[in-house]
Coordinates of C-alpha atoms in Angstrom, one line a residue:
M1 CA 12.2 15.0 8.5
S2 CA 14.0 12.7 11.1
S3 CA 11.4 13.0 13.8
V4 CA 8.4 14.3 14.3
W5 CA 9.5 16.3 17.6
Q6 CA 12.2 18.4 15.4
A7 CA 11.2 21.3 13.7
L8 CA 13.9 21.0 10.9
G9 CA 15.3 18.5 8.7
R10 CA 19.0 18.2 8.2
G11 CA 19.9 20.8 5.1
E12 CA 16.6 21.7 5.3
S13 CA 15.7 25.6 4.1
V14 CA 14.5 27.8 7.3
R15 CA 13.5 30.1 5.1
A16 CA 11.4 28.1 3.0
R17 CA 9.7 26.0 6.1
R18 CA 8.3 29.6 7.6
R19 CA 6.6 30.5 4.5
Q20 CA 5.0 26.9 4.2
L21 CA 4.2 27.1 7.6
E22 CA 2.6 30.5 7.6
L23 CA 0.5 29.7 4.1
A24 CA -0.7 26.5 6.3
H25 CA -1.7 28.8 9.5
E26 CA -3.9 31.0 7.7
R27 CA -5.7 28.8 5.9
F28 CA -5.9 27.0 9.1
L29 CA -7.4 29.6 10.7
G30 CA -9.7 30.3 7.8
H31 CA -11.2 27.1 7.8
L32 CA -12.3 28.0 11.5
G33 CA -14.6 30.6 10.5
G34 CA -17.3 28.3 9.6
F35 CA -17.9 26.2 12.6
G36 CA -18.7 26.6 16.3
P37 CA -15.4 26.5 18.7
E38 CA -16.6 23.0 20.1
S39 CA -17.7 21.8 16.5
A40 CA -17.0 18.0 16.2
E41 CA -17.5 18.7 12.2
A42 CA -14.7 21.2 12.4
E43 CA -12.5 19.1 14.3
T44 CA -12.8 16.2 11.6
E45 CA -12.8 18.4 8.4
L46 CA -9.5 20.2 10.0
R47 CA -8.2 16.7 10.8
E48 CA -8.9 14.9 7.3
R49 CA -7.7 18.6 5.3
F50 CA -4.7 18.8 7.1
G51 CA -3.8 15.8 8.0
R52 CA -2.4 15.4 4.9
A53 CA -0.3 18.2 4.6
P54 CA 3.8 17.5 4.0
E55 CA 4.7 21.0 5.7
L56 CA 2.7 20.2 9.2
R57 CA 3.6 18.0 11.6
P58 CA 1.2 15.6 13.1
V59 CA 2.6 16.7 16.6
V60 CA 1.9 20.2 15.9
L61 CA -1.6 19.3 14.2
E62 CA -2.9 18.2 17.3
S63 CA -1.9 21.0 19.4
W64 CA -3.7 23.3 16.9
L65 CA -6.8 21.1 17.1
R66 CA -6.3 21.2 21.3
S67 CA -6.0 25.0 20.8
Q68 CA -9.2 25.2 18.9
R69 CA -11.2 23.2 21.3
G70 CA -9.9 25.3 23.9
T71 CA -11.0 28.7 21.7
I72 CA -7.3 30.1 21.9
D73 CA -7.7 33.5 20.6
P74 CA -4.4 33.3 18.0
N75 CA -4.1 37.0 18.2
R76 CA -4.1 37.3 21.9
V77 CA -1.1 39.4 23.4
L78 CA -0.5 38.1 27.1
D79 CA -0.9 41.0 29.5
R80 CA -2.1 39.6 32.3
P81 CA 0.2 37.5 34.4
A82 CA -0.7 34.2 36.0
L83 CA 0.8 35.1 38.9
D84 CA 1.3 38.3 41.0
A85 CA 4.6 39.3 42.2
D86 CA 4.3 37.8 45.6
E87 CA 3.0 34.6 44.3
L88 CA 5.7 34.6 42.0
S89 CA 8.6 34.9 44.9
E90 CA 6.8 32.5 47.0
L91 CA 6.8 29.6 44.4
R92 CA 10.3 30.3 43.2
R93 CA 11.4 29.7 46.7
T94 CA 9.3 26.4 47.4
H95 CA 9.6 25.0 43.8
P96 CA 11.4 21.7 43.3
L97 CA 13.4 23.4 40.4
S98 CA 14.9 25.7 42.6
Q99 CA 17.2 23.3 43.9
A100 CA 18.6 22.4 40.4
L101 CA 19.1 26.1 39.1
P102 CA 22.5 26.3 39.3
V103 CA 22.8 23.3 37.1
V104 CA 20.8 25.1 34.3
R105 CA 22.7 28.6 34.8
K106 CA 25.8 26.7 34.1
L107 CA 24.8 24.8 31.1
L108 CA 22.2 27.1 29.9
F109 CA 21.7 30.7 30.8
D110 CA 25.3 31.5 30.9
E111 CA 25.6 29.9 27.0
A112 CA 22.4 31.7 26.3
R113 CA 23.7 34.7 27.0
D114 CA 26.8 34.7 24.5
S115 CA 24.6 32.9 21.9
G116 CA 21.4 35.0 21.2
L117 CA 19.0 32.9 23.2
I118 CA 16.8 33.0 26.3
V119 CA 16.4 30.0 28.7
A120 CA 13.2 29.9 30.8
V121 CA 12.3 27.6 33.6
G122 CA 8.5 27.0 34.2
D123 CA 6.3 24.9 36.6
A124 CA 4.0 21.9 35.8
A125 CA 1.1 24.2 35.2
G126 CA 3.4 26.1 32.5
R127 CA 3.9 29.3 34.8
L128 CA 7.0 30.7 33.6
L129 CA 9.2 31.3 37.0
W130 CA 12.7 32.1 35.6
V131 CA 13.5 33.4 32.7
D132 CA 17.1 34.4 31.4
G133 CA 19.7 34.8 28.4
D134 CA 20.0 37.5 26.0
S135 CA 19.0 41.2 27.4
V136 CA 17.6 42.6 23.9
L137 CA 15.9 39.5 23.1
R138 CA 14.3 39.4 27.0
T139 CA 13.1 42.9 26.3
R140 CA 11.4 41.7 23.1
A141 CA 10.1 38.6 24.4
A142 CA 8.7 41.0 27.0
E143 CA 6.4 42.3 24.2
M144 CA 4.4 38.8 23.6
G145 CA 4.6 38.2 27.8
F146 CA 7.3 36.0 27.4
V147 CA 8.1 36.7 31.3
P148 CA 8.2 35.2 34.6
G149 CA 4.6 34.8 36.0
M150 CA 3.0 34.5 32.7
D151 CA 1.2 31.4 31.8
W152 CA 2.5 29.2 28.5
S153 CA 0.7 26.5 28.7
E154 CA -1.4 25.1 25.6
R155 CA -4.7 26.1 27.3
S156 CA -3.5 29.9 27.5
V157 CA -1.3 30.5 24.3
G158 CA -1.8 27.6 22.3
T159 CA 0.8 26.1 20.5
S160 CA 4.2 26.6 22.1
A161 CA 7.5 24.5 22.6
P162 CA 7.2 24.9 26.7
G163 CA 2.8 24.2 26.7
S164 CA 3.3 21.7 24.2
A165 CA 6.2 20.3 25.8
L166 CA 3.9 19.3 29.1
A167 CA 0.6 18.9 27.0
L168 CA 2.6 16.0 25.3
D169 CA 5.2 14.9 28.1
H170 CA 8.0 15.1 25.6
A171 CA 10.5 17.6 24.1
I172 CA 9.5 19.4 21.1
Q173 CA 10.4 22.2 19.0
V174 CA 8.3 25.0 17.5
L175 CA 9.4 26.7 14.3
G176 CA 7.7 30.1 13.5
A177 CA 4.3 30.1 12.4
E178 CA 4.0 26.4 14.2
H179 CA 2.6 29.0 17.2
F180 CA -0.8 29.0 17.7
N181 CA -0.2 32.3 18.3
R182 CA 0.5 35.2 15.4
A183 CA 2.5 36.8 18.6
A184 CA 5.1 34.2 18.5
H185 CA 5.5 33.6 14.7
D186 CA 9.0 35.4 15.1
W187 CA 10.1 32.8 17.4
S188 CA 11.2 29.5 17.5
C189 CA 11.5 27.1 20.7
T190 CA 13.0 23.9 22.1
A191 CA 11.2 22.7 25.4
A192 CA 11.3 19.5 27.2
P193 CA 9.5 18.7 30.7
V194 CA 11.3 18.1 33.7
H195 CA 10.4 15.1 36.1
D196 CA 11.0 13.9 39.9
P197 CA 13.2 11.4 39.4
M198 CA 11.7 9.4 42.6
T199 CA 8.3 9.5 41.5
G200 CA 7.9 10.2 37.7
A201 CA 5.6 13.3 38.1
I202 CA 6.2 16.6 35.7
I203 CA 7.7 18.9 37.9
G204 CA 8.5 21.7 35.5
V205 CA 9.7 22.4 31.9
V206 CA 12.9 24.1 30.7
D207 CA 12.5 26.1 27.2
V208 CA 15.0 27.5 25.2
T209 CA 13.4 30.4 22.9
G210 CA 15.2 32.8 20.1
G211 CA 15.4 33.0 16.3
D212 CA 15.4 30.0 13.9
N213 CA 18.5 29.0 15.7
A214 CA 16.5 28.2 18.9
A215 CA 14.8 25.1 16.8
S216 CA 18.5 24.3 15.1
P217 CA 18.2 20.2 15.2
H218 CA 21.5 20.2 17.6
L219 CA 19.4 21.7 20.8
L220 CA 17.3 18.9 21.2
P221 CA 19.9 16.6 22.5
L222 CA 21.6 19.5 24.2
L223 CA 18.3 20.3 26.3
Q224 CA 18.2 16.0 27.1
A225 CA 21.4 16.3 28.4
T226 CA 20.9 19.4 30.6
L227 CA 17.1 17.3 31.7
A228 CA 19.5 14.3 32.8
A229 CA 22.1 16.8 34.9
I230 CA 18.6 18.6 36.4
E231 CA 17.2 15.2 37.2
A232 CA 20.5 14.1 38.9
E233 CA 20.4 17.2 40.8
L234 CA 17.2 16.8 42.0
Q235 CA 17.8 12.9 43.1
L236 CA 20.8 14.1 45.2
A237 CA 18.8 16.6 46.8
S238 CA 16.2 13.8 47.7
L239 CA 19.2 11.8 49.1
R240 CA 20.0 14.7 51.2
L241 CA 16.5 15.1 52.5
L242 CA 16.6 11.3 53.8
L243 CA 20.2 12.0 55.4
N244 CA 18.0 14.8 57.3
R245 CA 15.0 12.9 57.9
P246 CA 14.0 13.1 61.7
R247 CA 14.7 9.8 62.8
P248 CA 12.0 7.9 65.7
D249 CA 14.6 8.5 68.3
G250 CA 16.7 11.4 67.6
P251 CA 16.7 14.9 66.2
A252 CA 16.8 15.6 62.4
G253 CA 20.1 15.6 60.8
A254 CA 22.2 19.4 60.6
A255 CA 20.0 20.7 57.5
G256 CA 16.7 20.4 59.3
G257 CA 13.8 17.5 59.5
A258 CA 11.4 16.6 56.2
A259 CA 8.3 15.2 56.0
A260 CA 8.0 11.6 56.1
G261 CA 8.0 10.3 52.5
G262 CA 8.5 11.6 49.4
S263 CA 11.4 13.3 47.7
A264 CA 13.1 16.4 47.7
A265 CA 11.7 17.5 44.3
G266 CA 8.4 16.4 45.6
R267 CA 8.3 19.3 48.1
S268 CA 5.3 20.5 46.6
V269 CA 2.6 17.8 44.4
V270 CA 3.3 19.9 40.8
G271 CA 2.2 17.3 38.1
P272 CA 1.0 14.0 37.4
P273 CA 2.4 10.8 37.4
R274 CA 4.6 10.7 33.9
G275 CA 1.9 8.6 32.1
S276 CA -1.1 9.3 33.4
P277 CA -3.7 11.0 31.6
A278 CA -3.3 14.3 33.1
S279 CA 0.4 14.3 32.3
A280 CA -0.7 13.6 28.6
G281 CA -3.3 16.4 28.5
H282 CA -3.3 19.9 30.2
P283 CA -1.8 20.2 33.9
D284 CA -4.1 22.0 36.2
A285 CA -3.1 25.2 37.9
S286 CA -4.3 23.5 41.1
A287 CA -1.9 20.6 40.8
V288 CA 0.8 23.0 42.3
A289 CA -0.4 23.0 45.2
P290 CA 0.4 20.8 48.3
P291 CA -1.9 18.6 50.2
S292 CA -3.2 20.3 53.2
S293 CA -1.6 17.1 55.2
E294 CA 2.0 18.0 54.6
R295 CA 4.7 19.8 55.8
A296 CA 5.0 23.3 54.9
P297 CA 7.8 23.8 52.7
E298 CA 10.9 24.9 54.5
P299 CA 13.0 28.1 53.7
F300 CA 15.3 28.5 50.5
V301 CA 18.5 27.9 52.3
P302 CA 21.6 30.0 50.9
R303 CA 24.0 27.7 49.1
L304 CA 27.4 28.0 48.1
L305 CA 28.7 26.5 45.0
V306 CA 32.1 26.0 44.7
L307 CA 32.5 22.3 42.5
G308 CA 34.5 23.6 39.4
R309 CA 33.7 27.0 40.0
D310 CA 36.0 29.8 39.8
P311 CA 34.5 32.2 40.9
A312 CA 32.2 30.4 43.1
L313 CA 28.6 31.2 43.2
L314 CA 26.6 32.2 46.1
E315 CA 22.9 31.6 45.6
W316 CA 19.9 32.5 47.9
A317 CA 16.0 32.7 47.3
D318 CA 16.0 35.7 45.6
G319 CA 19.2 35.6 43.4
A320 CA 22.6 34.7 42.9
A321 CA 25.7 36.3 42.3
A322 CA 29.7 35.2 42.0
L323 CA 32.0 36.1 44.9
T324 CA 35.8 37.2 44.9
G325 CA 38.0 34.3 45.7
R326 CA 38.5 35.7 49.5
H327 CA 35.2 36.1 50.1
A328 CA 34.3 32.1 48.6
E329 CA 37.1 30.8 51.0
I330 CA 35.8 32.7 54.2
L331 CA 32.5 31.3 53.7
L332 CA 34.0 28.1 53.2
A333 CA 35.8 27.9 56.6
L334 CA 32.7 29.3 58.3
A335 CA 30.2 27.2 57.0
A336 CA 32.4 24.0 57.9
A337 CA 32.3 25.4 61.6
P338 CA 28.8 26.3 62.7
Q339 CA 30.4 26.5 66.5
G340 CA 32.7 29.5 64.9
R341 CA 36.3 30.4 64.9
A342 CA 39.2 32.2 65.8
A343 CA 40.4 34.8 64.6
A344 CA 43.7 33.1 64.5
T345 CA 42.2 29.8 63.3
L346 CA 40.1 31.3 60.4
A347 CA 43.4 33.7 59.1
E348 CA 45.4 30.7 58.8
Q349 CA 42.5 28.4 57.3
V350 CA 42.1 31.4 54.6
Y351 CA 45.5 32.5 54.1
G352 CA 47.9 29.7 55.1
Q353 CA 51.2 30.1 56.8
R354 CA 51.3 33.8 56.4
S355 CA 48.0 34.4 57.9
S356 CA 47.3 38.1 59.3
E357 CA 44.4 38.8 61.2
Q358 CA 44.4 42.4 60.4
T359 CA 44.0 41.3 56.6
L360 CA 41.5 38.9 57.7
R361 CA 39.3 41.4 59.4
A362 CA 39.2 43.8 56.6
E363 CA 38.1 41.2 54.5
L364 CA 35.6 40.5 56.8
V365 CA 34.2 43.8 56.4
R366 CA 34.0 43.9 52.9
L367 CA 32.5 40.4 52.7
R368 CA 29.9 42.0 55.4
R369 CA 29.1 45.5 53.0
W370 CA 29.0 43.1 50.2
C371 CA 26.0 40.8 52.2
E372 CA 24.1 44.0 52.7
A373 CA 24.3 45.7 49.5
E374 CA 23.6 42.1 47.4
R375 CA 20.7 41.6 50.3
V376 CA 22.0 38.0 51.0
P377 CA 20.2 36.7 53.9
L378 CA 23.8 35.8 55.5
V379 CA 24.8 37.2 58.7
L380 CA 28.6 37.4 60.1
S381 CA 29.1 37.5 63.7
S382 CA 32.2 37.9 65.6
R383 CA 34.1 36.7 69.1
P384 CA 34.2 33.9 67.4
Y385 CA 33.8 34.4 63.8
R386 CA 30.9 32.3 62.5
L387 CA 27.5 32.8 60.4
V388 CA 24.6 32.9 61.9
G389 CA 22.2 30.5 60.3
P390 CA 23.0 27.6 58.0
L391 CA 24.9 27.8 54.5
R392 CA 24.8 24.7 52.2
V393 CA 27.9 23.9 50.2
D394 CA 27.6 21.6 47.3
A395 CA 30.7 20.1 48.1
T396 CA 29.6 19.0 51.3
D397 CA 26.0 17.9 50.3
T398 CA 28.4 15.9 47.9
L399 CA 30.5 14.0 50.3
D400 CA 26.8 13.1 52.3
A401 CA 25.3 11.8 48.8
L402 CA 28.9 9.4 48.6
A403 CA 28.1 8.2 52.0
S404 CA 24.9 7.4 51.3
G405 CA 25.7 5.4 48.3
A406 CA 24.9 7.6 45.6
A407 CA 28.0 7.5 43.5
A408 CA 26.2 7.5 40.3
A409 CA 23.9 10.0 40.8
V410 CA 26.6 12.0 42.6
L411 CA 28.7 11.5 39.0
A412 CA 26.1 12.9 37.3
A413 CA 25.8 16.3 38.8
Y414 CA 29.8 16.8 39.7
S415 CA 31.5 19.6 37.8
G416 CA 34.7 19.5 39.2
P417 CA 37.0 20.4 41.8
V418 CA 36.6 22.8 44.9
L419 CA 37.9 25.6 44.0
P420 CA 40.4 24.7 41.2
A421 CA 42.3 28.0 41.4
S422 CA 42.6 28.2 45.4
A423 CA 45.3 27.3 47.5
A424 CA 44.0 28.3 50.7
P425 CA 44.3 25.8 53.3
V426 CA 40.5 25.1 53.8
V427 CA 40.0 24.6 50.5
E428 CA 42.5 22.1 49.8
A429 CA 41.8 20.1 52.2
L430 CA 38.0 19.9 51.0
R431 CA 39.1 19.5 48.0
A432 CA 41.6 16.8 48.6
E433 CA 38.3 15.2 50.7
V434 CA 36.1 15.1 47.9
D435 CA 38.5 14.0 45.3
A436 CA 39.6 10.9 47.4
T437 CA 35.7 10.2 48.3
L438 CA 34.6 10.2 44.7
R439 CA 37.6 8.5 43.7
E440 CA 37.1 5.4 46.2
A441 CA 33.2 5.4 45.7
M442 CA 33.6 5.1 42.2
L443 CA 36.2 2.4 42.4
E444 CA 34.1 0.5 45.0
H445 CA 30.8 1.0 43.4
A446 CA 30.3 2.3 40.6
S447 CA 29.2 0.4 37.1
P448 CA 31.4 0.0 34.3
D449 CA 29.8 3.0 32.5
A450 CA 30.1 5.2 35.0
L451 CA 33.6 4.2 35.9
Y452 CA 34.6 5.2 32.5
D453 CA 33.0 8.3 32.4
Y454 CA 34.6 9.0 35.2
A455 CA 38.0 8.2 34.2
Q456 CA 37.6 10.0 31.0
H457 CA 36.5 13.1 32.5
W458 CA 38.2 13.7 36.4
A459 CA 40.7 10.4 36.2
T460 CA 42.7 10.8 32.7
G461 CA 46.2 9.9 34.3
D462 CA 45.2 7.8 37.5
A463 CA 46.6 4.4 35.9
H464 CA 45.0 2.4 39.0
V465 CA 41.3 3.7 38.0
W466 CA 41.9 2.4 34.2
E467 CA 43.3 -0.8 35.2
T468 CA 40.2 -1.4 37.6
L469 CA 38.4 -0.7 34.7
L470 CA 39.7 -3.0 32.3
Q471 CA 39.4 -5.4 34.8
V472 CA 35.2 -4.5 35.1
L473 CA 34.5 -4.0 31.7
P474 CA 32.9 -7.0 29.7
P475 CA 35.3 -9.3 27.5
Q476 CA 33.5 -7.5 24.1
S477 CA 33.3 -4.0 25.3
P478 CA 34.5 -1.6 22.6
K479 CA 35.5 1.0 25.2
R480 CA 38.3 -2.1 26.4
A481 CA 40.5 -0.3 23.3
R482 CA 40.2 2.8 24.3
V483 CA 41.0 1.7 28.1
V484 CA 44.0 -0.5 26.8
A485 CA 45.3 3.1 25.1
R486 CA 45.4 5.0 28.1
L487 CA 47.2 2.6 30.0
E488 CA 49.8 2.4 27.6
T489 CA 50.0 6.1 27.1
L490 CA 50.2 5.9 30.9
G491 CA 53.0 3.6 31.0
A492 CA 51.1 1.1 32.3
A493 CA 50.8 -2.1 30.7
P494 CA 47.5 -3.7 30.8
R495 CA 47.3 -6.5 33.0

């Protein structure tokens, strides 16, 4: 096996491995019968006996021993949530990972629905906050208590990917009977802890659960790439918070003030610093409560996601939904003008020269009805047309972050141009502004590696970017050959 964190080696038979693990699990539980739950003698004998078993990874054995010390019932089925409906709703609203849900949705949720997998996002105490993916599989998983509000920490259910990832502060896979709880033996999973990029504190966990494919070796790097994108998004959120922090001599920014110090990802204190004793053990459920001296978390502001999307996505505290193209264009125009827009101006921004106020009014009626039906907390007022209350836009957040010098973090979270298929004037203007600002920031401030990533993904036909890249790459960089070849393809002779 290539790694102790990986459940299967390349080419290893899943069926044979499952059978070995089932036998090892039964032998382990059988040896517990003659000892008390806190017996040091039991732990010593079990470690000696099973530490030599080739089918049992050391990280799994140690997790089983922690489960034994915690008197975990291997036959228990979770049936009582750790969070009631109101507590779950509030924690979802205030938890820092709510800011990164678009990243999780784009990289994991949507893929899971088509791949027979479930994706779960939990807090630092192991409580599941969001569970999405294959609907049939979610129904089955609910039978073992794998639903939002349940506690899947090691102290609650024993060995599991989300619980063990939090206990060990490391990405890990768990296959079949490696789970301490028999109810989970038909399942496999891959999970990794999420950290606040500003403080290093554990703030939650992301888990992929399903059949044998959920412990496939390729899932670990996929999950780690997702975590990098999540933490980049959290870093952007922290920068936005700094931008909107009240100055001693003036008011806060448009998005509202922030408590002095800390990061956006730390709206609640949700975990110990990375590497601290607590992060290597069982995070305490009390760790999710913010200190009384901290300001109460601000309400979740609805957010319009338009970067690289078609259709756009609107998120609010209790949900998310795709928008029609026209509705996205209208909201984009209104978000840019909190004071409101006259009907003629709004129609021109959405429809261009062929604008029609009558057509616009009909579309606004449909948008209002849709918001009411979906219970979206947005209110559209008229005379002039405006939004009552704030609406964040990911493209505008990106511009703010670029203005603060966060080019690398922006690039890590950037997913493409604003509504690529839209020809609305308001969209084309914002798209051009974001593209130009990102390009300039990358040329002026990015590291050679970041500029290379930008060139490969977002500037494939921009000769000036590739020429600049050739100038800043170290002389011995293996990437220079790729850059030279690209310049030749573009008809620009390398200088």
